[in-house]
Short mmCIF file of C-alpha atoms in Angstrom, two decimals:
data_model
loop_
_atom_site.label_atom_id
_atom_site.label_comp_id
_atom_site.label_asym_id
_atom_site.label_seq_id
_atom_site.Cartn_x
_atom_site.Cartn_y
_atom_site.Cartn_z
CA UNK I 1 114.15 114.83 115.56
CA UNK I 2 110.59 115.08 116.39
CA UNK I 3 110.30 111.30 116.54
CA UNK I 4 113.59 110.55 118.79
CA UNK I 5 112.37 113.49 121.72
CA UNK I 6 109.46 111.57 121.88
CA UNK I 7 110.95 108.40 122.02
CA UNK I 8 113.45 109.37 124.62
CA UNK I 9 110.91 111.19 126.46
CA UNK I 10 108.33 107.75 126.45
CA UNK I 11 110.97 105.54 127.58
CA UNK I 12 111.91 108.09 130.48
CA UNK I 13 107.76 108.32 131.39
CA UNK I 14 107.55 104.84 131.43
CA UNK I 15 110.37 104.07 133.46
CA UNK I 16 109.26 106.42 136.26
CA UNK I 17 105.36 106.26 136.17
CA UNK I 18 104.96 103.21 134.74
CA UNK I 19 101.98 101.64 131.97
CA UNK I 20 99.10 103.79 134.47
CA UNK I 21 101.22 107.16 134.30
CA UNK I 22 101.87 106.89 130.42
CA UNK I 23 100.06 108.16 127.98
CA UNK I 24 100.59 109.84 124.26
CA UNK I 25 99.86 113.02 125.98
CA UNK I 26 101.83 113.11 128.82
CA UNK I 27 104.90 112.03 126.59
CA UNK I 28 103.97 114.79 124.01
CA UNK I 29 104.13 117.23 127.12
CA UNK I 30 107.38 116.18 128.21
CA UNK I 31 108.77 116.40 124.91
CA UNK I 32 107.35 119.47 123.98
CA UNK I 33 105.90 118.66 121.26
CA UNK I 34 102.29 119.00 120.24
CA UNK I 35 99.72 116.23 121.19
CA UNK I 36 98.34 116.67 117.67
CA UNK I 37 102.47 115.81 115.96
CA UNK I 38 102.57 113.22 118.27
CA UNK I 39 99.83 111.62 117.48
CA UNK I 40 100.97 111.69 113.67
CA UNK I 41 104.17 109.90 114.50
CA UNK I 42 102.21 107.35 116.41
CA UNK I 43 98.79 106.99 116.39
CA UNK I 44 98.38 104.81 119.24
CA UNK I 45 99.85 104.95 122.80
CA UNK I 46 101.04 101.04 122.56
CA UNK I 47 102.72 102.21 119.11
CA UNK I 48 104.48 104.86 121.07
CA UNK I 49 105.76 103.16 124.02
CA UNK I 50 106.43 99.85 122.24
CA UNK I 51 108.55 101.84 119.45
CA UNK I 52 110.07 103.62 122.15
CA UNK I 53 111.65 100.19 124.21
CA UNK I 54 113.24 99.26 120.74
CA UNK I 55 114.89 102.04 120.17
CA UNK I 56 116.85 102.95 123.12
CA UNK I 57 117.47 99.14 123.20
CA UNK I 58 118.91 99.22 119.58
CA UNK I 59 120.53 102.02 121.23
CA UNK I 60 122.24 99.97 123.82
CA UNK I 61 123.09 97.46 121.63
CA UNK I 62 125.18 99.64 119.25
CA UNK I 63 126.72 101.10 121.98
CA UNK I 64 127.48 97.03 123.23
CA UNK I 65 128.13 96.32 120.02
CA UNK I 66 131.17 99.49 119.72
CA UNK I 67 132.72 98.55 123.05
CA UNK I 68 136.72 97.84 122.73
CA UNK I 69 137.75 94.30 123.05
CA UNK I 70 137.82 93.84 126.27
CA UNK I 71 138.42 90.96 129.30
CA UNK I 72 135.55 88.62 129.96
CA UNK I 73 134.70 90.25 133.24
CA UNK I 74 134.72 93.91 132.22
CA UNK I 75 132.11 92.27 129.05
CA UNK I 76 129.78 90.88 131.94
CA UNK I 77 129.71 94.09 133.97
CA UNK I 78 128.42 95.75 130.36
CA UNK I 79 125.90 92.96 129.84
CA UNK I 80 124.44 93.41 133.15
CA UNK I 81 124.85 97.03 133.11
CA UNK I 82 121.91 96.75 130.61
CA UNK I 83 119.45 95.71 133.00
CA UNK I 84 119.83 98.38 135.91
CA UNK I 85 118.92 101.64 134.04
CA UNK I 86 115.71 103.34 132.91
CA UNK I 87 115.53 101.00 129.70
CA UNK I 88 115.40 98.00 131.69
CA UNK I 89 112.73 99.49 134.16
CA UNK I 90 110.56 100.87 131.09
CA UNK I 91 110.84 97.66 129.63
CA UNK I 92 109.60 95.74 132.87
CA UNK I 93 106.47 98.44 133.09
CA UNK I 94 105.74 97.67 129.61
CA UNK I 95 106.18 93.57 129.94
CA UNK I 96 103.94 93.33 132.98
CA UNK I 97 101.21 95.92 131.61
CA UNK I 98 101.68 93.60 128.83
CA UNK I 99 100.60 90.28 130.41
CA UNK I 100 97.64 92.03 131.28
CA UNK I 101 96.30 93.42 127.91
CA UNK I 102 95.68 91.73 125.65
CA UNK I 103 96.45 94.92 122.56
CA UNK I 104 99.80 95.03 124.20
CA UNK I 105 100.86 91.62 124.71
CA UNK I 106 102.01 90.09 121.14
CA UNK I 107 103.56 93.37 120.46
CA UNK I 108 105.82 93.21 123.49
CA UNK I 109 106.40 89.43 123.19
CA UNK I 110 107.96 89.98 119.44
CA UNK I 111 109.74 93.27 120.60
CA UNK I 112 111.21 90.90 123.52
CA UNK I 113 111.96 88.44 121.30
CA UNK I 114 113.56 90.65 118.86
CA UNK I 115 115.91 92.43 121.75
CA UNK I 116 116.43 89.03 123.43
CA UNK I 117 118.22 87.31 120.46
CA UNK I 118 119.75 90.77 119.98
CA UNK I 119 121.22 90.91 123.25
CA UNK I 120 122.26 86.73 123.29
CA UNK I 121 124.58 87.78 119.53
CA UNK I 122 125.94 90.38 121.14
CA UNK I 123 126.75 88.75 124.38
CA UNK I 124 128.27 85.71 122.30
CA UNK I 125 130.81 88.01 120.24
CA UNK I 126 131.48 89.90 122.90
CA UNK I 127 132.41 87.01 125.13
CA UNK I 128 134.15 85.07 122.00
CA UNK I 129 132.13 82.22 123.22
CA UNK I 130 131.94 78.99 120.89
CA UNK I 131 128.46 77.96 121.01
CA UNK I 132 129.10 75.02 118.33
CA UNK I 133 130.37 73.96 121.98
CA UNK I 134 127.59 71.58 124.31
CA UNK I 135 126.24 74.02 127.65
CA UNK I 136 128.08 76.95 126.07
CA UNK I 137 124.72 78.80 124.48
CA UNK I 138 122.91 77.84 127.53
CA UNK I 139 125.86 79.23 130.15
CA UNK I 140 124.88 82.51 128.24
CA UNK I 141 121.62 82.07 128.37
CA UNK I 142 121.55 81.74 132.49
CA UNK I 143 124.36 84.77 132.66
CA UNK I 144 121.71 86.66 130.82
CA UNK I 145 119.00 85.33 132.92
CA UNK I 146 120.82 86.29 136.15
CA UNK I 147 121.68 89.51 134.70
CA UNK I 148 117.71 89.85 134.36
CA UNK I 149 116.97 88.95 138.08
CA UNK I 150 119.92 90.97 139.18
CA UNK I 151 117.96 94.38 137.68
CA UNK I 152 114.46 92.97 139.07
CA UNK I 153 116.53 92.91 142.40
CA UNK I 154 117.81 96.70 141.85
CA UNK I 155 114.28 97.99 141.36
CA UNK I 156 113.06 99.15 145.00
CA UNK I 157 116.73 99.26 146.12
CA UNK I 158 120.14 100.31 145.53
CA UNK I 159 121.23 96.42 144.96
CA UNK I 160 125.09 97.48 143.79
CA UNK I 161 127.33 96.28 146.31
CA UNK I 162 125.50 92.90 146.55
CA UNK I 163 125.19 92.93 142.80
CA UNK I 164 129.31 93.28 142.73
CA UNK I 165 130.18 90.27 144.92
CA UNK I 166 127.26 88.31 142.85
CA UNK I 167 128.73 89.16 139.23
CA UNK I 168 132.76 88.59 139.74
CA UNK I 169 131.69 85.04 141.17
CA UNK I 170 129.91 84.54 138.48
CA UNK I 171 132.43 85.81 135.88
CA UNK I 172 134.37 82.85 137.43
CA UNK I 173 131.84 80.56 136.27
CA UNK I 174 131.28 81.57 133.26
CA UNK I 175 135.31 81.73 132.61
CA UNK I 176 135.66 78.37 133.75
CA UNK I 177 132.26 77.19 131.15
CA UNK I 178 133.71 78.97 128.02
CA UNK I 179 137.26 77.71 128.45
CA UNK V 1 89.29 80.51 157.30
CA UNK V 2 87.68 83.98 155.51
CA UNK V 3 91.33 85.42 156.38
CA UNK V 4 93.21 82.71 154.24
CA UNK V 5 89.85 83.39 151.65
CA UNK V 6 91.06 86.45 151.26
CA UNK V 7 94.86 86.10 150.95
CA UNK V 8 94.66 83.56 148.32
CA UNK V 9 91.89 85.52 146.56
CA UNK V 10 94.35 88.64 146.46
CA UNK V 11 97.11 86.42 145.16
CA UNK V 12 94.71 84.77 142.39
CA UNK V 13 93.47 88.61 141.33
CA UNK V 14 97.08 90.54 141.59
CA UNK V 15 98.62 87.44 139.11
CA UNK V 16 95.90 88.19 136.77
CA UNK V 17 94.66 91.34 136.96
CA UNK V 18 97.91 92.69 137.98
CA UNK V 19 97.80 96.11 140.64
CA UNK V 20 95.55 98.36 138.51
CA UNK V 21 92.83 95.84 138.79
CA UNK V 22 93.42 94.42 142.28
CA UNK V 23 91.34 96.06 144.98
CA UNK V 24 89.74 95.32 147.91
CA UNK V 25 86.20 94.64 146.62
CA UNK V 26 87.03 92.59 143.77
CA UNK V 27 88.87 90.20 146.14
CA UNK V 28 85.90 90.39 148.64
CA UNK V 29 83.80 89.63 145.63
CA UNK V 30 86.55 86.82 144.69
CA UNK V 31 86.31 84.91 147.48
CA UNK V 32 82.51 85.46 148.78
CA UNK V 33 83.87 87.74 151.58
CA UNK V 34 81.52 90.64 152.64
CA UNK V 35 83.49 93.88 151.60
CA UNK V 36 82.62 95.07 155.34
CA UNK V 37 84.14 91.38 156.29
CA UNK V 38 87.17 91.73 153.90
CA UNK V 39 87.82 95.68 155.13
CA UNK V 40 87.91 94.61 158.87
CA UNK V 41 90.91 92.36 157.66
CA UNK V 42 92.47 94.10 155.96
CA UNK V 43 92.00 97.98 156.39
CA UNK V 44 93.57 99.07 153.12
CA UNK V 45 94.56 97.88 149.72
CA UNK V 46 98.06 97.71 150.83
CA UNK V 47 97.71 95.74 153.52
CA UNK V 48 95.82 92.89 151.96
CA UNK V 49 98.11 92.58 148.82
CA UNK V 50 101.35 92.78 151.01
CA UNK V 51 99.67 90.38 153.21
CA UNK V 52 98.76 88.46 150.49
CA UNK V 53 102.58 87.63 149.04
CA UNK V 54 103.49 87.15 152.30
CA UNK V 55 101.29 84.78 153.19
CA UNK V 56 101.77 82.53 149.68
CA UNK V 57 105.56 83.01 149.90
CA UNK V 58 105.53 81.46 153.73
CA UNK V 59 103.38 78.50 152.44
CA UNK V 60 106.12 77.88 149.73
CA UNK V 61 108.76 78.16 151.87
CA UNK V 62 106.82 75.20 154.25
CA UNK V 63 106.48 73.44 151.74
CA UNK V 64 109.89 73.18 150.49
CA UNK V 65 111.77 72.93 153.87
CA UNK V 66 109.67 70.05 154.04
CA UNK V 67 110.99 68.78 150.85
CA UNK V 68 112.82 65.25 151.63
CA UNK V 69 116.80 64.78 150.69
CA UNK V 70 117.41 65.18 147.27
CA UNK V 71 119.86 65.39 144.42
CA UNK V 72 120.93 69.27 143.66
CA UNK V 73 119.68 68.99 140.27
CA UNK V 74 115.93 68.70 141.95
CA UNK V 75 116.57 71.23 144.56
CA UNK V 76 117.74 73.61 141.70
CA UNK V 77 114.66 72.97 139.99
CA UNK V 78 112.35 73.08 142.54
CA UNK V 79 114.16 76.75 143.69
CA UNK V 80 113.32 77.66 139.55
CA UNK V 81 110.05 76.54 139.95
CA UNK V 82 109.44 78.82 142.95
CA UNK V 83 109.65 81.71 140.31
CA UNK V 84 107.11 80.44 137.67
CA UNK V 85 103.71 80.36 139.17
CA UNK V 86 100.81 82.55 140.16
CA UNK V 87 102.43 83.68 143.30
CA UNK V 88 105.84 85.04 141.23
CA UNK V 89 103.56 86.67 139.23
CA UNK V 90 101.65 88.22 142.14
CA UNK V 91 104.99 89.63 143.45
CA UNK V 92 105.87 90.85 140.64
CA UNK V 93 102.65 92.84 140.05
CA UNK V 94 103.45 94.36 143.61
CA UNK V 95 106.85 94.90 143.12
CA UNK V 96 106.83 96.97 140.21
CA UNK V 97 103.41 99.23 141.34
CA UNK V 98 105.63 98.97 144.18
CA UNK V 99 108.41 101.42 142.60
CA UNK V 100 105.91 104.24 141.22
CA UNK V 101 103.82 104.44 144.74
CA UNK V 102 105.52 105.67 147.15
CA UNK V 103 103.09 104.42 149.94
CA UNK V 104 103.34 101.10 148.68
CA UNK V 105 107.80 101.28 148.47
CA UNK V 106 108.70 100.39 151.80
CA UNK V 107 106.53 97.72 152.61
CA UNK V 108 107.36 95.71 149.77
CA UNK V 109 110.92 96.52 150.13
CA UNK V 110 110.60 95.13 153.28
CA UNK V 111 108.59 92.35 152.27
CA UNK V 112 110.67 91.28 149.67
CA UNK V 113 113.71 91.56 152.35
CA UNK V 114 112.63 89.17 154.53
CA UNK V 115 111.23 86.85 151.75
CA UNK V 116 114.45 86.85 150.16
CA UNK V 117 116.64 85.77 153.30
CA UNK V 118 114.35 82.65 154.20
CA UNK V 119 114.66 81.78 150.42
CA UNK V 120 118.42 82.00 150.57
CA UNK V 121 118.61 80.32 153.93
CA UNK V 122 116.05 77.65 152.63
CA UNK V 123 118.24 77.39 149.44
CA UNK V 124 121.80 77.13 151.35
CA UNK V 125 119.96 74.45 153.49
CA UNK V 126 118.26 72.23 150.52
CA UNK V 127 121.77 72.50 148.51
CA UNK V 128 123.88 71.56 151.88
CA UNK V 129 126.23 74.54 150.99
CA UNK V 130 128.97 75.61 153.03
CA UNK V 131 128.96 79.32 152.88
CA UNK V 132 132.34 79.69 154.90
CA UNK V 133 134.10 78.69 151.94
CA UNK V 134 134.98 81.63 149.45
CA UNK V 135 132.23 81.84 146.59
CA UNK V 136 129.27 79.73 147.94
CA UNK V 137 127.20 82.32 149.30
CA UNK V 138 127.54 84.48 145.63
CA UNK V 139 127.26 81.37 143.95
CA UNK V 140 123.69 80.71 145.47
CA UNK V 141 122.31 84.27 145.34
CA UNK V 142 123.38 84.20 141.43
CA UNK V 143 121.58 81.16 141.35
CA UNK V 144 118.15 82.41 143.15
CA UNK V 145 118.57 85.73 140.69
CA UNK V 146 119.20 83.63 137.73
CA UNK V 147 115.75 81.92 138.99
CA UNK V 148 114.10 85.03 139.10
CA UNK V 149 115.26 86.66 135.67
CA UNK V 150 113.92 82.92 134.33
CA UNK V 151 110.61 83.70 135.93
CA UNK V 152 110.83 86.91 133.87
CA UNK V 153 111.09 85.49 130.91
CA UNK V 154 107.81 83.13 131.29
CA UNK V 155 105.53 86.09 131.73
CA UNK V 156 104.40 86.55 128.62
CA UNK V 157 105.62 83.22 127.04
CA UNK V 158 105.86 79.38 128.09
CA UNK V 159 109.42 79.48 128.55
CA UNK V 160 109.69 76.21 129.31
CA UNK V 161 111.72 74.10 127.36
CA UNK V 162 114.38 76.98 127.15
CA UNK V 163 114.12 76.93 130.84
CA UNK V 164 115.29 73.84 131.54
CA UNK V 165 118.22 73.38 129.12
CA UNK V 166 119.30 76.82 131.01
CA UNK V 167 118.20 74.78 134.31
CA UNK V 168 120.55 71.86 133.67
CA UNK V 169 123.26 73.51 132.42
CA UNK V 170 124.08 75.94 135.17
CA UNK V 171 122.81 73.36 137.50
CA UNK V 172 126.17 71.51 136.66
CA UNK V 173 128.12 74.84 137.12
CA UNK V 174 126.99 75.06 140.67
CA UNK V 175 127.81 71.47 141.38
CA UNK V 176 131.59 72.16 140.45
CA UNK V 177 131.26 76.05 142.66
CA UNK V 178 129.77 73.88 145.86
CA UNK V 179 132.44 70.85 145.34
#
């Protein structure tokens, strides 16, 4: 119980005062919980904030993963739903901090790794795409890719309308790649 | 001459020291600038490092409206490629500092306005897209987000080889959109 406030409370730091603005003590703060039982559940501030990406991402992805079967373009919305909240703006504070330090770079590039792959299963099933199929596990790949770029586009700015008109386009052709 | 010094000095240190360790002096320092010299440029840290991305992103732009005729599949790769070097990473440095400071917010919004238009015009142009027929113009800014959420992914990692599987694949889905 302890453990999840602070995680919740370290993803929602990060995501609005970025790498600079978080430490263990602000998040232990925010929580309420003591610096001292914070620092027991994780010792280190890149344990903290690292441990704290992965689990509101395996978060997401049970939620993903739980969704009704539903059409192709209502799965796409979902998928790129997941890079326009807090998550995905923790996550980018935490990968460009990351390409910076060197204690916090391998970390984040297994954690990415580890959501990445996480996100391309869930995207497959959800889609009921065939990648035994040539250009069907890379068509995924790029709608992921976009749906990256499309959340780096919604970080200074409301994006959403744009971000509409972008995504049922390419719905289209991604339906026309998987049939 | 010390003015372009000092922009591509700022570029060089934002890409790889990122904002926290991208000031004014270090740049001066960076490109043998006087930090008197380098201040009556460039009166505050915001200006140079806005100034900076500008600056690289109009020399990339040259650059590639010079580009001769050429297949989509290059174009498409040399649009992808505009999102994997030193001066993506600069922006990106900016951008995301960018949404915690608030006296930084608007003039990289606006920066990153203008840059984006001239890359979509610049894009429309290379790929000889018609954007009065339904599709194109959401076809193309997919495309240039795609790019982006693939520059993403080659921050911490040589995403390479990944990168151009993805590349080729969706390069043939825009072919069949801009038929």
């Amino acid at each position: 119980m302890t453990r999840q406030r602070l995680l919740e409370a370290a993803v929602a730091c990060l995501a609005e005062s970025g790498w600079a603005g978080s430490t263990v003590s602000v998040v232990a703060e925010r929580a309420g919980v003591s610096r001292g039982a914070a620092q027991h559940h994780f010792p280190t501030r890149e344990d903290l904030f690292t441990a704290a990406v992965e689990y509101v991402a395996e978060q997401r992805s049970t939620a993903l993963r739980e969704l009704p079967a539903q059409d192709r373009a209502s799965v796409v919305a979902a998928l790129v739903d997941l890079y326009t909240g807090p998550l995905f703006r923790a996550a980018l504070h935490l990968w460009v901090a990351a390409s910076n330090e060197p204690q916090l770079g391998s970390r984040v590039t297994e954690l990415e790794a580890r959501v990445g792959r996480e996100t391309h299963r869930i995207a497959v099933q959800l889609l009921g795409a065939d990648e035994s199929r040539p250009g069907v596990r890379e068509t995924i790949q790029g709608l992921l890719d976009m749906a990256r770029g499309l959340g780096l586009a919604n970080l200074l700015t409301d994006d959403g309308v744009r971000r509409e008109r972008v995504v049922a386009q390419w719905t289209a052709l991604v339906e026309g790649a998987l049939r």
